[in-house]
Amino acid sequence: MTSEAEPLTLVLVGPMAAGKTSVGRRVARRLRVAFIDTDKRIVAEHGPIPEIFAAHGEEHFRALERAAVAAALEEGGVISLGGGAVTDAGTRELLRAHPVVFLTVSPESVAGRIRGGGRPLLAGEVDPVERWKAIFAERRDWYDEVASTTFDTSRLPMQRIAEDIVTWRREHR
Ligand code: S3P
């Protein structure tokens, strides 16, 4: 059984724009533990994500991400991962020992959330929602593989979803 002194660690995965950061921040506040966003850690250390992809490629980004996930899990708390973290076998292995919440979202709800730049995988000629759908479909099995539970963020306020996740986490120590 987890001792009270240990932070109540929880990992959030899911496709781009599922609300991992907004929900994660709220869950951490309620659980009174640290919040770590691995994308933000990578940016702070290595610069903007589109530049990492352009200069070194996706494989290099996944290696940086795997290291960021490993460090975050050592620290503990609520940890939000980038949408593609689950594509890396090493990262999936790291998640095996931890409670993982898979956040899903419908394409209809995602449309309003993915405007603007910053996501190299949605850039280009193809409609971003179509790209998003194709990428989510490709990764679906990996999300299911690492997930301990699933919450949908399409309709409810982020606040409410965060509360439901906190309840779930407290029941799954
Ligand atoms: C990615 C998702 C992004 C970021 C990078 C790659 C992906 O994170 O890690 O652009 O492969 O799905 P968000 O899920 O927070 O957008």
Short mmCIF file of C-alpha atoms in Angstrom, two decimals, residues 4-170:
data_model
loop_
_atom_site.label_atom_id
_atom_site.label_comp_id
_atom_site.label_asym_id
_atom_site.label_seq_id
_atom_site.Cartn_x
_atom_site.Cartn_y
_atom_site.Cartn_z
CA GLU A 4 0.73 8.86 2.89
CA ALA A 5 4.13 10.54 2.50
CA GLU A 6 4.44 9.52 -1.14
CA PRO A 7 2.83 11.84 -3.69
CA LEU A 8 -0.29 10.42 -5.28
CA THR A 9 1.24 9.94 -8.72
CA LEU A 10 -1.07 9.92 -11.74
CA VAL A 11 -0.25 10.08 -15.45
CA LEU A 12 -2.47 11.63 -18.12
CA VAL A 13 -2.27 10.43 -21.72
CA GLY A 14 -4.46 11.01 -24.75
CA PRO A 15 -4.53 12.62 -28.16
CA MET A 16 -3.55 16.21 -28.86
CA ALA A 17 -6.05 18.72 -27.41
CA ALA A 18 -7.78 16.18 -25.15
CA GLY A 19 -7.22 18.56 -22.22
CA LYS A 20 -4.26 16.77 -20.58
CA THR A 21 -2.67 20.00 -19.37
CA SER A 22 -5.84 21.81 -18.21
CA VAL A 23 -7.23 18.75 -16.47
CA GLY A 24 -3.83 17.74 -15.08
CA ARG A 25 -3.22 21.12 -13.48
CA ARG A 26 -6.62 20.99 -11.77
CA VAL A 27 -6.18 17.40 -10.57
CA ALA A 28 -2.76 18.25 -9.09
CA ARG A 29 -4.18 21.24 -7.23
CA ARG A 30 -6.93 19.11 -5.70
CA LEU A 31 -4.57 16.27 -4.75
CA ARG A 32 -2.06 18.86 -3.41
CA VAL A 33 0.80 17.38 -5.41
CA ALA A 34 3.16 18.84 -8.04
CA PHE A 35 2.04 19.15 -11.66
CA ILE A 36 4.51 18.26 -14.41
CA ASP A 37 3.88 18.76 -18.13
CA THR A 38 6.60 16.84 -19.97
CA ASP A 39 6.22 18.95 -23.15
CA LYS A 40 6.92 22.09 -21.11
CA ARG A 41 9.99 20.48 -19.56
CA ILE A 42 11.31 19.57 -23.01
CA VAL A 43 10.70 23.10 -24.32
CA ALA A 44 12.42 24.65 -21.30
CA GLU A 45 15.50 22.49 -21.86
CA HIS A 46 15.64 22.10 -25.64
CA GLY A 47 13.55 24.88 -27.21
CA PRO A 48 10.27 24.92 -29.17
CA ILE A 49 8.85 21.54 -30.24
CA PRO A 50 8.42 22.45 -33.95
CA GLU A 51 12.13 23.38 -34.02
CA ILE A 52 13.16 20.08 -32.40
CA PHE A 53 11.13 18.16 -35.01
CA ALA A 54 12.55 20.25 -37.87
CA ALA A 55 16.17 20.09 -36.76
CA HIS A 56 16.43 16.52 -35.38
CA GLY A 57 13.28 14.60 -36.36
CA GLU A 58 10.51 12.88 -34.44
CA GLU A 59 12.66 9.98 -33.20
CA HIS A 60 14.97 12.39 -31.41
CA PHE A 61 11.95 14.14 -29.87
CA ARG A 62 10.62 10.77 -28.60
CA ALA A 63 13.96 10.06 -26.91
CA LEU A 64 13.88 13.46 -25.16
CA GLU A 65 10.28 12.75 -24.19
CA ARG A 66 11.14 9.31 -22.77
CA ALA A 67 13.84 10.90 -20.59
CA ALA A 68 11.43 13.61 -19.44
CA VAL A 69 8.79 11.00 -18.53
CA ALA A 70 11.35 8.94 -16.58
CA ALA A 71 12.48 12.01 -14.62
CA ALA A 72 8.89 13.10 -13.92
CA LEU A 73 7.93 9.64 -12.64
CA GLU A 74 10.92 9.74 -10.28
CA GLU A 75 9.64 13.02 -8.84
CA GLY A 76 5.99 11.98 -8.68
CA GLY A 77 2.80 14.03 -8.82
CA VAL A 78 0.35 14.57 -11.67
CA ILE A 79 2.16 14.17 -14.98
CA SER A 80 0.71 15.16 -18.37
CA LEU A 81 2.37 13.60 -21.40
CA GLY A 82 2.41 14.76 -25.02
CA GLY A 83 -0.11 13.01 -27.28
CA GLY A 84 2.51 10.86 -29.01
CA ALA A 85 4.42 9.68 -25.94
CA VAL A 86 2.66 6.30 -26.08
CA THR A 87 4.14 5.57 -29.53
CA ASP A 88 7.48 4.89 -27.84
CA ALA A 89 7.88 1.35 -26.45
CA GLY A 90 10.31 2.53 -23.77
CA THR A 91 7.87 5.17 -22.55
CA ARG A 92 5.04 2.63 -22.49
CA GLU A 93 7.24 0.38 -20.37
CA LEU A 94 7.88 3.23 -17.91
CA LEU A 95 4.12 3.75 -17.51
CA ARG A 96 3.42 0.14 -16.65
CA ALA A 97 3.89 0.59 -12.91
CA HIS A 98 1.69 3.69 -12.58
CA PRO A 99 -1.98 4.67 -12.68
CA VAL A 100 -2.63 6.08 -16.16
CA VAL A 101 -5.71 8.08 -17.13
CA PHE A 102 -6.55 8.11 -20.84
CA LEU A 103 -8.40 11.31 -21.81
CA THR A 104 -10.51 10.95 -24.94
CA VAL A 105 -12.24 13.68 -26.94
CA SER A 106 -14.48 13.71 -29.99
CA PRO A 107 -13.33 15.24 -33.32
CA GLU A 108 -16.23 17.73 -33.05
CA SER A 109 -14.94 19.05 -29.75
CA VAL A 110 -11.32 19.03 -30.83
CA ALA A 111 -11.96 21.29 -33.84
CA GLY A 112 -12.16 24.43 -31.69
CA ARG A 113 -9.12 23.48 -29.62
CA ILE A 114 -6.43 22.88 -32.23
CA ARG A 115 -6.28 26.29 -33.87
CA GLY A 116 -2.90 27.99 -33.97
CA GLY A 117 0.58 26.60 -34.40
CA GLY A 118 2.90 24.71 -32.10
CA ARG A 119 1.88 21.19 -33.11
CA PRO A 120 4.14 20.08 -35.95
CA LEU A 121 2.14 16.91 -36.61
CA LEU A 122 -0.99 18.95 -37.43
CA ALA A 123 0.82 21.42 -39.67
CA GLY A 124 0.71 21.15 -43.48
CA GLU A 125 -1.80 20.89 -46.27
CA VAL A 126 -4.26 18.39 -44.84
CA ASP A 127 -7.20 19.65 -42.74
CA PRO A 128 -5.95 19.55 -39.10
CA VAL A 129 -9.05 17.73 -37.80
CA GLU A 130 -8.62 15.02 -40.46
CA ARG A 131 -4.93 14.69 -39.53
CA TRP A 132 -5.89 14.57 -35.85
CA LYS A 133 -8.44 11.80 -36.52
CA ALA A 134 -5.95 9.72 -38.50
CA ILE A 135 -3.23 10.09 -35.85
CA PHE A 136 -5.65 9.19 -33.03
CA ALA A 137 -6.81 6.10 -34.92
CA GLU A 138 -3.19 4.97 -35.41
CA ARG A 139 -2.45 5.33 -31.68
CA ARG A 140 -5.70 4.11 -30.17
CA ASP A 141 -4.40 0.64 -29.25
CA TRP A 142 -1.38 2.11 -27.46
CA TYR A 143 -3.57 4.38 -25.37
CA ASP A 144 -5.76 1.42 -24.45
CA GLU A 145 -2.66 -0.64 -23.63
CA VAL A 146 -1.30 1.82 -21.05
CA ALA A 147 -4.63 3.06 -19.64
CA SER A 148 -5.90 2.14 -16.18
CA THR A 149 -9.10 4.08 -16.84
CA THR A 150 -10.64 6.42 -19.45
CA PHE A 151 -12.45 9.76 -19.15
CA ASP A 152 -14.01 11.71 -22.02
CA THR A 153 -13.48 15.49 -22.06
CA SER A 154 -15.81 16.39 -24.94
CA ARG A 155 -18.80 17.64 -23.00
CA LEU A 156 -18.16 18.20 -19.31
CA PRO A 157 -16.30 21.23 -17.91
CA MET A 158 -12.58 20.53 -17.22
CA GLN A 159 -13.26 21.26 -13.54
CA ARG A 160 -15.80 18.45 -13.30
CA ILE A 161 -13.58 15.97 -15.15
CA ALA A 162 -10.75 16.82 -12.75
CA GLU A 163 -13.01 16.13 -9.76
CA ASP A 164 -14.06 12.76 -11.21
CA ILE A 165 -10.41 11.81 -11.77
CA VAL A 166 -9.48 12.78 -8.20
CA THR A 167 -12.29 10.58 -6.88
CA TRP A 168 -11.09 7.71 -9.06
CA ARG A 169 -7.46 8.16 -7.92
CA ARG A 170 -8.36 8.23 -4.25
#
